[in-house]
Amino acid sequence: EWLVDVPDDFTANWLFTICPVGKRVLVVSAKGRTRIFTKAGKQIRSFPSRLPGGGLQKQRDNNSRAVLDGIYVEDKRTIFLLDIMFWRGEICRV
């Protein structure tokens, strides 16, 4: 969320992180490809990766996959990870 008004106790009682400017995306790796989707569900990139199910692993596992929440900065071709939602068959919950 955006921090519009800075609280008086900000430096003593708050934690924060800088957020890169980019598109909020869902990253899905499965069946040998990693795909990046917009919030509207449009696929914007597809490529092999070392994520589970992404195609560049030494051992093939057709059931292996990952689903990640992130911010995609297109000019840097970089995904900044916000959350791991699914990893190698396990739903990730906090």
JSON list of C-alpha atoms in Angstrom, two decimals:
[
{"chain": "A", "resi": 1, "resn": "GLU", "atom": "CA", "xyz": [0.00, 0.00, 0.00]},
{"chain": "A", "resi": 2, "resn": "TRP", "atom": "CA", "xyz": [1.02, 3.58, -0.55]},
{"chain": "A", "resi": 3, "resn": "LEU", "atom": "CA", "xyz": [2.19, 5.52, 2.50]},
{"chain": "A", "resi": 4, "resn": "VAL", "atom": "CA", "xyz": [0.66, 8.96, 2.00]},
{"chain": "A", "resi": 5, "resn": "ASP", "atom": "CA", "xyz": [0.96, 10.37, 5.52]},
{"chain": "A", "resi": 6, "resn": "VAL", "atom": "CA", "xyz": [4.09, 9.52, 7.48]},
{"chain": "A", "resi": 7, "resn": "PRO", "atom": "CA", "xyz": [3.26, 8.52, 11.08]},
{"chain": "A", "resi": 8, "resn": "ASP", "atom": "CA", "xyz": [5.07, 10.37, 13.89]},
{"chain": "A", "resi": 9, "resn": "ASP", "atom": "CA", "xyz": [6.56, 7.10, 15.18]},
{"chain": "A", "resi": 10, "resn": "PHE", "atom": "CA", "xyz": [7.68, 5.94, 11.73]},
{"chain": "A", "resi": 11, "resn": "THR", "atom": "CA", "xyz": [11.40, 5.50, 12.45]},
{"chain": "A", "resi": 12, "resn": "ALA", "atom": "CA", "xyz": [10.81, 3.74, 15.78]},
{"chain": "A", "resi": 13, "resn": "ASN", "atom": "CA", "xyz": [7.86, 1.43, 15.09]},
{"chain": "A", "resi": 14, "resn": "TRP", "atom": "CA", "xyz": [7.58, 0.76, 11.36]},
{"chain": "A", "resi": 15, "resn": "LEU", "atom": "CA", "xyz": [9.36, -1.46, 8.83]},
{"chain": "A", "resi": 16, "resn": "PHE", "atom": "CA", "xyz": [9.32, -0.60, 5.14]},
{"chain": "A", "resi": 17, "resn": "THR", "atom": "CA", "xyz": [10.88, -1.56, 1.85]},
{"chain": "A", "resi": 18, "resn": "ILE", "atom": "CA", "xyz": [11.31, 0.28, -1.41]},
{"chain": "A", "resi": 19, "resn": "CYS", "atom": "CA", "xyz": [9.02, -1.04, -4.14]},
{"chain": "A", "resi": 20, "resn": "PRO", "atom": "CA", "xyz": [10.25, -1.04, -7.76]},
{"chain": "A", "resi": 21, "resn": "VAL", "atom": "CA", "xyz": [8.13, 0.60, -10.44]},
{"chain": "A", "resi": 22, "resn": "GLY", "atom": "CA", "xyz": [6.72, -2.06, -12.75]},
{"chain": "A", "resi": 23, "resn": "LYS", "atom": "CA", "xyz": [3.76, -4.28, -13.56]},
{"chain": "A", "resi": 24, "resn": "ARG", "atom": "CA", "xyz": [2.20, -6.52, -10.90]},
{"chain": "A", "resi": 25, "resn": "VAL", "atom": "CA", "xyz": [2.37, -10.04, -12.31]},
{"chain": "A", "resi": 26, "resn": "LEU", "atom": "CA", "xyz": [1.74, -13.70, -11.64]},
{"chain": "A", "resi": 27, "resn": "VAL", "atom": "CA", "xyz": [4.61, -16.01, -12.60]},
{"chain": "A", "resi": 28, "resn": "VAL", "atom": "CA", "xyz": [3.68, -19.61, -13.39]},
{"chain": "A", "resi": 29, "resn": "SER", "atom": "CA", "xyz": [6.26, -22.28, -14.18]},
{"chain": "A", "resi": 30, "resn": "ALA", "atom": "CA", "xyz": [4.98, -25.65, -15.40]},
{"chain": "A", "resi": 31, "resn": "LYS", "atom": "CA", "xyz": [5.38, -28.13, -18.27]},
{"chain": "A", "resi": 32, "resn": "GLY", "atom": "CA", "xyz": [8.81, -26.83, -19.25]},
{"chain": "A", "resi": 33, "resn": "ARG", "atom": "CA", "xyz": [8.00, -23.11, -19.53]},
{"chain": "A", "resi": 34, "resn": "THR", "atom": "CA", "xyz": [7.76, -20.10, -17.25]},
{"chain": "A", "resi": 35, "resn": "ARG", "atom": "CA", "xyz": [5.02, -17.66, -18.11]},
{"chain": "A", "resi": 36, "resn": "ILE", "atom": "CA", "xyz": [4.35, -14.14, -16.86]},
{"chain": "A", "resi": 37, "resn": "PHE", "atom": "CA", "xyz": [0.72, -12.97, -16.65]},
{"chain": "A", "resi": 38, "resn": "THR", "atom": "CA", "xyz": [-0.73, -9.51, -15.95]},
{"chain": "A", "resi": 39, "resn": "LYS", "atom": "CA", "xyz": [-3.43, -8.96, -13.32]},
{"chain": "A", "resi": 40, "resn": "ALA", "atom": "CA", "xyz": [-5.97, -9.20, -16.15]},
{"chain": "A", "resi": 41, "resn": "GLY", "atom": "CA", "xyz": [-4.65, -12.67, -17.06]},
{"chain": "A", "resi": 42, "resn": "LYS", "atom": "CA", "xyz": [-2.88, -11.70, -20.30]},
{"chain": "A", "resi": 43, "resn": "GLN", "atom": "CA", "xyz": [0.37, -13.59, -20.91]},
{"chain": "A", "resi": 44, "resn": "ILE", "atom": "CA", "xyz": [3.19, -11.12, -21.55]},
{"chain": "A", "resi": 45, "resn": "ARG", "atom": "CA", "xyz": [6.27, -13.40, -21.62]},
{"chain": "A", "resi": 46, "resn": "SER", "atom": "CA", "xyz": [7.19, -17.06, -21.85]},
{"chain": "A", "resi": 47, "resn": "PHE", "atom": "CA", "xyz": [10.67, -18.50, -21.36]},
{"chain": "A", "resi": 48, "resn": "PRO", "atom": "CA", "xyz": [12.53, -21.49, -19.84]},
{"chain": "A", "resi": 49, "resn": "SER", "atom": "CA", "xyz": [13.77, -21.01, -16.28]},
{"chain": "A", "resi": 50, "resn": "ARG", "atom": "CA", "xyz": [15.28, -22.87, -13.33]},
{"chain": "A", "resi": 51, "resn": "LEU", "atom": "CA", "xyz": [12.03, -22.61, -11.35]},
{"chain": "A", "resi": 52, "resn": "PRO", "atom": "CA", "xyz": [10.30, -25.94, -10.63]},
{"chain": "A", "resi": 53, "resn": "GLY", "atom": "CA", "xyz": [8.64, -26.99, -13.89]},
{"chain": "A", "resi": 54, "resn": "GLY", "atom": "CA", "xyz": [10.38, -24.18, -15.79]},
{"chain": "A", "resi": 55, "resn": "GLY", "atom": "CA", "xyz": [12.31, -26.45, -18.15]},
{"chain": "A", "resi": 56, "resn": "LEU", "atom": "CA", "xyz": [15.96, -25.93, -17.20]},
{"chain": "A", "resi": 57, "resn": "GLN", "atom": "CA", "xyz": [16.17, -28.43, -14.32]},
{"chain": "A", "resi": 58, "resn": "LYS", "atom": "CA", "xyz": [18.57, -31.36, -14.52]},
{"chain": "A", "resi": 59, "resn": "GLN", "atom": "CA", "xyz": [15.79, -33.82, -13.72]},
{"chain": "A", "resi": 60, "resn": "ARG", "atom": "CA", "xyz": [12.42, -33.63, -15.46]},
{"chain": "A", "resi": 61, "resn": "ASP", "atom": "CA", "xyz": [9.39, -33.80, -13.19]},
{"chain": "A", "resi": 62, "resn": "ASN", "atom": "CA", "xyz": [6.12, -33.27, -15.05]},
{"chain": "A", "resi": 63, "resn": "ASN", "atom": "CA", "xyz": [4.27, -32.56, -11.77]},
{"chain": "A", "resi": 64, "resn": "SER", "atom": "CA", "xyz": [6.69, -29.89, -10.60]},
{"chain": "A", "resi": 65, "resn": "ARG", "atom": "CA", "xyz": [5.51, -26.29, -10.78]},
{"chain": "A", "resi": 66, "resn": "ALA", "atom": "CA", "xyz": [5.65, -22.91, -9.06]},
{"chain": "A", "resi": 67, "resn": "VAL", "atom": "CA", "xyz": [3.33, -19.90, -8.80]},
{"chain": "A", "resi": 68, "resn": "LEU", "atom": "CA", "xyz": [4.83, -16.59, -7.69]},
{"chain": "A", "resi": 69, "resn": "ASP", "atom": "CA", "xyz": [3.51, -13.07, -7.13]},
{"chain": "A", "resi": 70, "resn": "GLY", "atom": "CA", "xyz": [5.82, -10.29, -8.22]},
{"chain": "A", "resi": 71, "resn": "ILE", "atom": "CA", "xyz": [6.59, -7.02, -9.94]},
{"chain": "A", "resi": 72, "resn": "TYR", "atom": "CA", "xyz": [7.97, -7.20, -13.47]},
{"chain": "A", "resi": 73, "resn": "VAL", "atom": "CA", "xyz": [10.30, -4.40, -14.57]},
{"chain": "A", "resi": 74, "resn": "GLU", "atom": "CA", "xyz": [10.30, -4.81, -18.33]},
{"chain": "A", "resi": 75, "resn": "ASP", "atom": "CA", "xyz": [13.33, -2.68, -19.27]},
{"chain": "A", "resi": 76, "resn": "LYS", "atom": "CA", "xyz": [15.49, -4.65, -16.80]},
{"chain": "A", "resi": 77, "resn": "ARG", "atom": "CA", "xyz": [13.80, -7.98, -17.66]},
{"chain": "A", "resi": 78, "resn": "THR", "atom": "CA", "xyz": [13.63, -8.59, -13.91]},
{"chain": "A", "resi": 79, "resn": "ILE", "atom": "CA", "xyz": [10.91, -9.97, -11.64]},
{"chain": "A", "resi": 80, "resn": "PHE", "atom": "CA", "xyz": [10.97, -8.76, -8.04]},
{"chain": "A", "resi": 81, "resn": "LEU", "atom": "CA", "xyz": [9.42, -11.50, -5.92]},
{"chain": "A", "resi": 82, "resn": "LEU", "atom": "CA", "xyz": [6.69, -10.51, -3.46]},
{"chain": "A", "resi": 83, "resn": "ASP", "atom": "CA", "xyz": [5.27, -13.90, -2.49]},
{"chain": "A", "resi": 84, "resn": "ILE", "atom": "CA", "xyz": [5.57, -17.61, -3.18]},
{"chain": "A", "resi": 85, "resn": "MET", "atom": "CA", "xyz": [2.08, -19.03, -3.54]},
{"chain": "A", "resi": 86, "resn": "PHE", "atom": "CA", "xyz": [2.87, -22.57, -4.73]},
{"chain": "A", "resi": 87, "resn": "TRP", "atom": "CA", "xyz": [6.20, -24.44, -4.83]},
{"chain": "A", "resi": 88, "resn": "ARG", "atom": "CA", "xyz": [6.84, -28.04, -5.95]},
{"chain": "A", "resi": 89, "resn": "GLY", "atom": "CA", "xyz": [3.38, -29.30, -5.11]},
{"chain": "A", "resi": 90, "resn": "GLU", "atom": "CA", "xyz": [3.04, -27.40, -1.84]},
{"chain": "A", "resi": 91, "resn": "ILE", "atom": "CA", "xyz": [0.71, -24.47, -1.20]},
{"chain": "A", "resi": 92, "resn": "CYS", "atom": "CA", "xyz": [2.70, -21.83, 0.68]},
{"chain": "A", "resi": 93, "resn": "ARG", "atom": "CA", "xyz": [0.89, -20.16, 3.58]},
{"chain": "A", "resi": 94, "resn": "VAL", "atom": "CA", "xyz": [2.11, -17.89, 6.31]}
]
